[in-house]
Amino acid sequence: MADILPTGYFAVRSALRHPNLEAAKKTGTLSIAVVGLGPVGLCALVSLLDSISEGSWDTSSTQCTILAIDPSESRRERASRIGNSVTSDRSVKVEYLSPRVASEWTAGEGGMNAVCEMVGNNSALRLAYDLIKPFGVISSIGSYLYHILSARGDLYDKNVSLSFGRCPVRSIFYEALGVLKRWPEVFGVGEGKIIDKVVGFGAPDGSEVRRIYDEFDKGLCGKVVFDPWK
């Protein structure tokens, strides 16, 4: 609650409440992509599905398609198990795709109404831009050394809105807490949960901690919680 859930929730909130999406909602169809299925991306996916189930818009008349995108097959599989635990509305269709397949999918469908970019690197931001349709919204939580999207060339020419910046955790804390309260089983530890495992700090030289970070970097594990008393 101090970091990943409010951040994921904030990215979704920024997209869903953007005025550019109002016209899309009235058409009866809405398409949203989540780029990056690490811990923050998973929190964004759960927040998005929760927003639909809680009636952030009239899901009885709006068909929503969600693309959950990550190059790691293991992350897509974890996201699928988590998504299946949250998805309960028949008007929602979720596809778990690699970036290449997602690009092919959106090319055939004309693009996405909104993209939540949850990685924070330029290749993910470029993918978000390539996936978005004109008058769409990109909600990005990344901190970049430089932006590859120019306001005059890319965003203006495609008529795309970009929302980015640090998450105001304190101001949206209780909104994000509501997601946790509604889906506590998703935020547990183990198979099909957002938290992969709880570990101690291990050897005094920090070798165990370095090993865990290396596994996470390679996509071999999900969110890890360190317990100093374990």
mmCIF file of C-alpha atoms in Angstrom:
data_model
loop_
_atom_site.group_PDB
_atom_site.id
_atom_site.type_symbol
_atom_site.label_atom_id
_atom_site.label_comp_id
_atom_site.label_asym_id
_atom_site.label_seq_id
_atom_site.Cartn_x
_atom_site.Cartn_y
_atom_site.Cartn_z
ATOM 1 C CA MET A 1 0.000 0.000 0.000
ATOM 2 C CA ALA A 2 2.998 2.317 0.236
ATOM 3 C CA ASP A 3 4.017 1.790 -3.371
ATOM 4 C CA ILE A 4 2.928 -0.707 -6.011
ATOM 5 C CA LEU A 5 -0.856 -0.911 -5.539
ATOM 6 C CA PRO A 6 -1.493 2.854 -5.355
ATOM 7 C CA THR A 7 0.830 3.354 -8.341
ATOM 8 C CA GLY A 8 -0.954 0.747 -10.457
ATOM 9 C CA TYR A 9 -4.318 2.086 -9.361
ATOM 10 C CA PHE A 10 -3.297 5.655 -10.165
ATOM 11 C CA ALA A 11 -2.283 4.750 -13.736
ATOM 12 C CA VAL A 12 -5.684 3.157 -14.353
ATOM 13 C CA ARG A 13 -7.540 5.992 -12.628
ATOM 14 C CA SER A 14 -5.739 8.575 -14.765
ATOM 15 C CA ALA A 15 -6.758 6.734 -17.930
ATOM 16 C CA LEU A 16 -10.366 5.921 -17.057
ATOM 17 C CA ARG A 17 -11.189 9.411 -15.828
ATOM 18 C CA HIS A 18 -9.633 11.184 -18.793
ATOM 19 C CA PRO A 19 -12.211 13.148 -20.818
ATOM 20 C CA ASN A 20 -10.915 11.636 -24.077
ATOM 21 C CA LEU A 21 -12.458 8.306 -23.075
ATOM 22 C CA GLU A 22 -15.969 9.667 -22.659
ATOM 23 C CA ALA A 23 -16.705 9.451 -26.375
ATOM 24 C CA ALA A 24 -15.395 5.874 -26.538
ATOM 25 C CA LYS A 25 -17.577 4.807 -23.606
ATOM 26 C CA LYS A 26 -20.669 6.138 -25.378
ATOM 27 C CA THR A 27 -19.956 3.975 -28.443
ATOM 28 C CA GLY A 28 -20.429 0.839 -26.358
ATOM 29 C CA THR A 29 -16.896 -0.474 -26.890
ATOM 30 C CA LEU A 30 -13.701 0.345 -25.049
ATOM 31 C CA SER A 31 -10.189 -1.081 -25.455
ATOM 32 C CA ILE A 32 -7.417 -0.673 -22.892
ATOM 33 C CA ALA A 33 -3.894 -2.128 -22.801
ATOM 34 C CA VAL A 34 -1.632 -2.676 -19.810
ATOM 35 C CA VAL A 35 1.993 -2.714 -20.960
ATOM 36 C CA GLY A 36 4.219 -4.514 -18.459
ATOM 37 C CA LEU A 37 3.057 -7.261 -16.106
ATOM 38 C CA GLY A 38 5.542 -6.903 -13.294
ATOM 39 C CA PRO A 39 4.234 -6.223 -9.773
ATOM 40 C CA VAL A 40 3.027 -2.686 -10.582
ATOM 41 C CA GLY A 41 1.518 -3.824 -13.872
ATOM 42 C CA LEU A 42 -0.348 -6.618 -12.101
ATOM 43 C CA CYS A 43 -1.729 -4.097 -9.626
ATOM 44 C CA ALA A 44 -2.866 -1.973 -12.592
ATOM 45 C CA LEU A 45 -4.562 -5.003 -14.173
ATOM 46 C CA VAL A 46 -6.399 -5.855 -10.951
ATOM 47 C CA SER A 47 -7.389 -2.196 -10.493
ATOM 48 C CA LEU A 48 -8.713 -2.059 -14.049
ATOM 49 C CA LEU A 49 -10.781 -5.217 -13.659
ATOM 50 C CA ASP A 50 -11.989 -3.986 -10.285
ATOM 51 C CA SER A 51 -13.045 -0.658 -11.782
ATOM 52 C CA ILE A 52 -15.179 -2.496 -14.307
ATOM 53 C CA SER A 53 -16.755 -4.808 -11.745
ATOM 54 C CA GLU A 54 -17.474 -1.842 -9.469
ATOM 55 C CA GLY A 55 -19.265 0.000 -12.272
ATOM 56 C CA SER A 56 -16.910 2.891 -13.041
ATOM 57 C CA TRP A 57 -18.947 2.975 -16.234
ATOM 58 C CA ASP A 58 -22.031 1.092 -17.394
ATOM 59 C CA THR A 59 -20.563 -2.314 -18.231
ATOM 60 C CA SER A 60 -23.969 -3.596 -19.256
ATOM 61 C CA SER A 61 -23.732 -1.453 -22.390
ATOM 62 C CA THR A 62 -19.950 -1.223 -22.768
ATOM 63 C CA GLN A 63 -17.900 -4.101 -24.149
ATOM 64 C CA CYS A 64 -14.385 -3.769 -22.796
ATOM 65 C CA THR A 65 -11.330 -5.457 -24.292
ATOM 66 C CA ILE A 66 -8.130 -5.527 -22.245
ATOM 67 C CA LEU A 67 -4.707 -6.435 -23.590
ATOM 68 C CA ALA A 68 -2.230 -7.487 -20.876
ATOM 69 C CA ILE A 69 1.192 -7.269 -22.515
ATOM 70 C CA ASP A 70 4.614 -8.521 -21.485
ATOM 71 C CA PRO A 71 7.494 -10.231 -23.344
ATOM 72 C CA SER A 72 7.853 -12.765 -20.494
ATOM 73 C CA GLU A 73 5.651 -15.829 -20.874
ATOM 74 C CA SER A 74 5.863 -16.594 -17.155
ATOM 75 C CA ARG A 75 4.617 -13.103 -16.306
ATOM 76 C CA ARG A 76 1.748 -13.443 -18.770
ATOM 77 C CA GLU A 77 0.799 -16.783 -17.204
ATOM 78 C CA ARG A 78 0.829 -15.281 -13.705
ATOM 79 C CA ALA A 79 -1.246 -12.344 -14.921
ATOM 80 C CA SER A 80 -3.743 -14.737 -16.507
ATOM 81 C CA ARG A 81 -4.229 -16.630 -13.249
ATOM 82 C CA ILE A 82 -4.665 -13.380 -11.343
ATOM 83 C CA GLY A 83 -6.992 -11.942 -13.973
ATOM 84 C CA ASN A 84 -9.164 -15.053 -13.899
ATOM 85 C CA SER A 85 -9.578 -14.524 -10.157
ATOM 86 C CA VAL A 86 -10.850 -10.973 -10.623
ATOM 87 C CA THR A 87 -12.780 -11.043 -13.895
ATOM 88 C CA SER A 88 -16.440 -11.611 -13.188
ATOM 89 C CA ASP A 89 -18.178 -9.383 -15.724
ATOM 90 C CA ARG A 90 -19.155 -10.975 -19.028
ATOM 91 C CA SER A 91 -18.635 -7.702 -20.887
ATOM 92 C CA VAL A 92 -14.869 -7.956 -20.333
ATOM 93 C CA LYS A 93 -12.474 -9.822 -22.587
ATOM 94 C CA VAL A 94 -8.809 -10.106 -21.561
ATOM 95 C CA GLU A 95 -6.005 -11.179 -23.895
ATOM 96 C CA TYR A 96 -2.512 -11.940 -22.559
ATOM 97 C CA LEU A 97 -0.067 -11.174 -25.364
ATOM 98 C CA SER A 98 3.572 -10.597 -26.205
ATOM 99 C CA PRO A 99 4.448 -7.129 -27.588
ATOM 100 C CA ARG A 100 4.744 -8.508 -31.139
ATOM 101 C CA VAL A 101 1.360 -10.232 -31.057
ATOM 102 C CA ALA A 102 -0.213 -7.187 -29.410
ATOM 103 C CA SER A 103 1.054 -4.955 -32.224
ATOM 104 C CA GLU A 104 -0.456 -7.307 -34.795
ATOM 105 C CA TRP A 105 -3.744 -7.425 -32.861
ATOM 106 C CA THR A 106 -4.106 -3.658 -32.602
ATOM 107 C CA ALA A 107 -3.142 -3.170 -36.258
ATOM 108 C CA GLY A 108 -6.164 -5.247 -37.207
ATOM 109 C CA GLU A 109 -8.468 -3.540 -34.701
ATOM 110 C CA GLY A 110 -7.400 0.046 -35.284
ATOM 111 C CA GLY A 111 -5.645 0.604 -31.968
ATOM 112 C CA MET A 112 -6.501 1.007 -28.287
ATOM 113 C CA ASN A 113 -8.496 3.769 -26.621
ATOM 114 C CA ALA A 114 -6.097 3.836 -23.676
ATOM 115 C CA VAL A 115 -2.745 2.329 -22.725
ATOM 116 C CA CYS A 116 -1.337 2.105 -19.192
ATOM 117 C CA GLU A 117 2.451 1.988 -19.567
ATOM 118 C CA MET A 118 3.763 0.303 -16.417
ATOM 119 C CA VAL A 119 7.411 -0.377 -17.272
ATOM 120 C CA GLY A 120 9.167 2.967 -17.331
ATOM 121 C CA ASN A 121 11.522 2.555 -20.264
ATOM 122 C CA ASN A 122 11.486 4.082 -23.713
ATOM 123 C CA SER A 123 10.762 0.873 -25.612
ATOM 124 C CA ALA A 124 7.591 0.355 -23.550
ATOM 125 C CA LEU A 125 6.552 3.973 -24.080
ATOM 126 C CA ARG A 126 7.092 3.619 -27.824
ATOM 127 C CA LEU A 127 5.010 0.432 -27.806
ATOM 128 C CA ALA A 128 2.246 2.287 -25.962
ATOM 129 C CA TYR A 129 2.309 4.988 -28.638
ATOM 130 C CA ASP A 130 2.223 2.433 -31.441
ATOM 131 C CA LEU A 131 -0.774 0.687 -29.836
ATOM 132 C CA ILE A 132 -2.845 3.802 -29.204
ATOM 133 C CA LYS A 133 -5.455 5.033 -31.646
ATOM 134 C CA PRO A 134 -5.982 8.721 -32.476
ATOM 135 C CA PHE A 135 -7.607 10.680 -29.620
ATOM 136 C CA GLY A 136 -6.447 7.982 -27.206
ATOM 137 C CA VAL A 137 -4.850 8.312 -23.768
ATOM 138 C CA ILE A 138 -1.464 7.015 -22.615
ATOM 139 C CA SER A 139 -1.122 6.823 -18.838
ATOM 140 C CA SER A 140 2.537 6.311 -17.900
ATOM 141 C CA ILE A 141 4.086 5.895 -14.457
ATOM 142 C CA GLY A 142 7.691 5.722 -15.665
ATOM 143 C CA SER A 143 10.593 7.984 -14.793
ATOM 144 C CA TYR A 144 12.601 8.567 -17.961
ATOM 145 C CA LEU A 145 16.038 9.980 -18.648
ATOM 146 C CA TYR A 146 14.456 11.541 -21.713
ATOM 147 C CA HIS A 147 11.119 11.296 -23.490
ATOM 148 C CA ILE A 148 11.114 9.784 -26.959
ATOM 149 C CA LEU A 149 7.657 11.203 -27.678
ATOM 150 C CA SER A 150 7.544 14.827 -28.718
ATOM 151 C CA ALA A 151 4.531 16.970 -27.944
ATOM 152 C CA ARG A 152 4.623 18.614 -31.349
ATOM 153 C CA GLY A 153 5.472 15.670 -33.589
ATOM 154 C CA ASP A 154 4.133 12.463 -32.036
ATOM 155 C CA LEU A 155 1.397 13.456 -29.610
ATOM 156 C CA TYR A 156 -0.075 16.357 -31.544
ATOM 157 C CA ASP A 157 0.025 14.651 -34.943
ATOM 158 C CA LYS A 158 -1.769 11.554 -33.618
ATOM 159 C CA ASN A 159 -3.968 13.612 -31.280
ATOM 160 C CA VAL A 160 -2.876 11.574 -28.263
ATOM 161 C CA SER A 161 -2.965 12.686 -24.626
ATOM 162 C CA LEU A 162 -0.095 11.648 -22.337
ATOM 163 C CA SER A 163 -0.587 11.526 -18.578
ATOM 164 C CA PHE A 164 2.542 10.908 -16.517
ATOM 165 C CA GLY A 165 4.142 11.782 -13.220
ATOM 166 C CA ARG A 166 4.653 10.480 -9.698
ATOM 167 C CA CYS A 167 1.750 8.803 -7.955
ATOM 168 C CA PRO A 168 0.213 10.931 -5.151
ATOM 169 C CA VAL A 169 -0.001 7.962 -2.781
ATOM 170 C CA ARG A 170 -1.384 9.809 0.225
ATOM 171 C CA SER A 171 -4.246 11.417 -1.678
ATOM 172 C CA ILE A 172 -5.484 8.185 -3.297
ATOM 173 C CA PHE A 173 -4.514 5.777 -0.508
ATOM 174 C CA TYR A 174 -8.049 4.924 0.566
ATOM 175 C CA GLU A 175 -9.275 4.517 -3.004
ATOM 176 C CA ALA A 176 -6.509 1.989 -3.658
ATOM 177 C CA LEU A 177 -7.172 0.342 -0.304
ATOM 178 C CA GLY A 178 -10.661 -0.443 -1.538
ATOM 179 C CA VAL A 179 -9.160 -2.637 -4.276
ATOM 180 C CA LEU A 180 -7.150 -4.541 -1.686
ATOM 181 C CA LYS A 181 -10.219 -5.051 0.499
ATOM 182 C CA ARG A 182 -12.318 -6.351 -2.389
ATOM 183 C CA TRP A 183 -9.682 -8.795 -3.669
ATOM 184 C CA PRO A 184 -7.493 -9.758 -0.663
ATOM 185 C CA GLU A 185 -6.811 -13.250 -2.026
ATOM 186 C CA VAL A 186 -5.100 -11.806 -5.121
ATOM 187 C CA PHE A 187 -2.590 -9.920 -2.984
ATOM 188 C CA GLY A 188 -1.520 -13.012 -1.062
ATOM 189 C CA VAL A 189 1.642 -15.068 -1.379
ATOM 190 C CA GLY A 190 2.168 -17.980 -3.739
ATOM 191 C CA GLU A 191 0.947 -19.400 -7.043
ATOM 192 C CA GLY A 192 -1.406 -17.093 -8.870
ATOM 193 C CA LYS A 193 -0.845 -14.260 -6.393
ATOM 194 C CA ILE A 194 0.895 -10.920 -6.823
ATOM 195 C CA ILE A 195 3.485 -11.701 -4.134
ATOM 196 C CA ASP A 196 5.708 -14.614 -5.154
ATOM 197 C CA LYS A 197 7.419 -15.300 -1.851
ATOM 198 C CA VAL A 198 8.587 -13.908 1.466
ATOM 199 C CA VAL A 199 12.292 -14.337 2.233
ATOM 200 C CA GLY A 200 14.805 -13.250 4.830
ATOM 201 C CA PHE A 201 17.935 -11.221 4.187
ATOM 202 C CA GLY A 202 20.097 -14.337 4.302
ATOM 203 C CA ALA A 203 23.865 -14.136 4.612
ATOM 204 C CA PRO A 204 25.435 -11.001 6.114
ATOM 205 C CA ASP A 205 27.298 -10.329 2.860
ATOM 206 C CA GLY A 206 24.007 -9.719 1.047
ATOM 207 C CA SER A 207 24.530 -12.541 -1.442
ATOM 208 C CA GLU A 208 21.005 -13.895 -0.941
ATOM 209 C CA VAL A 209 19.456 -10.494 -1.548
ATOM 210 C CA ARG A 210 21.522 -10.042 -4.721
ATOM 211 C CA ARG A 211 20.419 -13.476 -5.931
ATOM 212 C CA ILE A 212 16.737 -12.611 -5.446
ATOM 213 C CA TYR A 213 17.131 -9.302 -7.293
ATOM 214 C CA ASP A 214 18.914 -11.113 -10.114
ATOM 215 C CA GLU A 215 16.055 -13.633 -10.371
ATOM 216 C CA PHE A 216 13.518 -10.812 -10.480
ATOM 217 C CA ASP A 217 15.504 -8.977 -13.149
ATOM 218 C CA LYS A 218 15.498 -12.114 -15.314
ATOM 219 C CA GLY A 219 11.778 -12.679 -14.813
ATOM 220 C CA LEU A 220 12.319 -15.865 -12.809
ATOM 221 C CA CYS A 221 10.204 -14.665 -9.898
ATOM 222 C CA GLY A 222 7.529 -12.081 -9.179
ATOM 223 C CA LYS A 223 7.172 -9.649 -6.303
ATOM 224 C CA VAL A 224 9.346 -10.638 -3.335
ATOM 225 C CA VAL A 225 8.830 -9.340 0.199
ATOM 226 C CA PHE A 226 11.870 -9.214 2.467
ATOM 227 C CA ASP A 227 11.215 -10.055 6.112
ATOM 228 C CA PRO A 228 14.136 -8.915 8.322
ATOM 229 C CA TRP A 229 12.940 -11.165 11.161
ATOM 230 C CA LYS A 230 12.776 -14.338 9.084
#
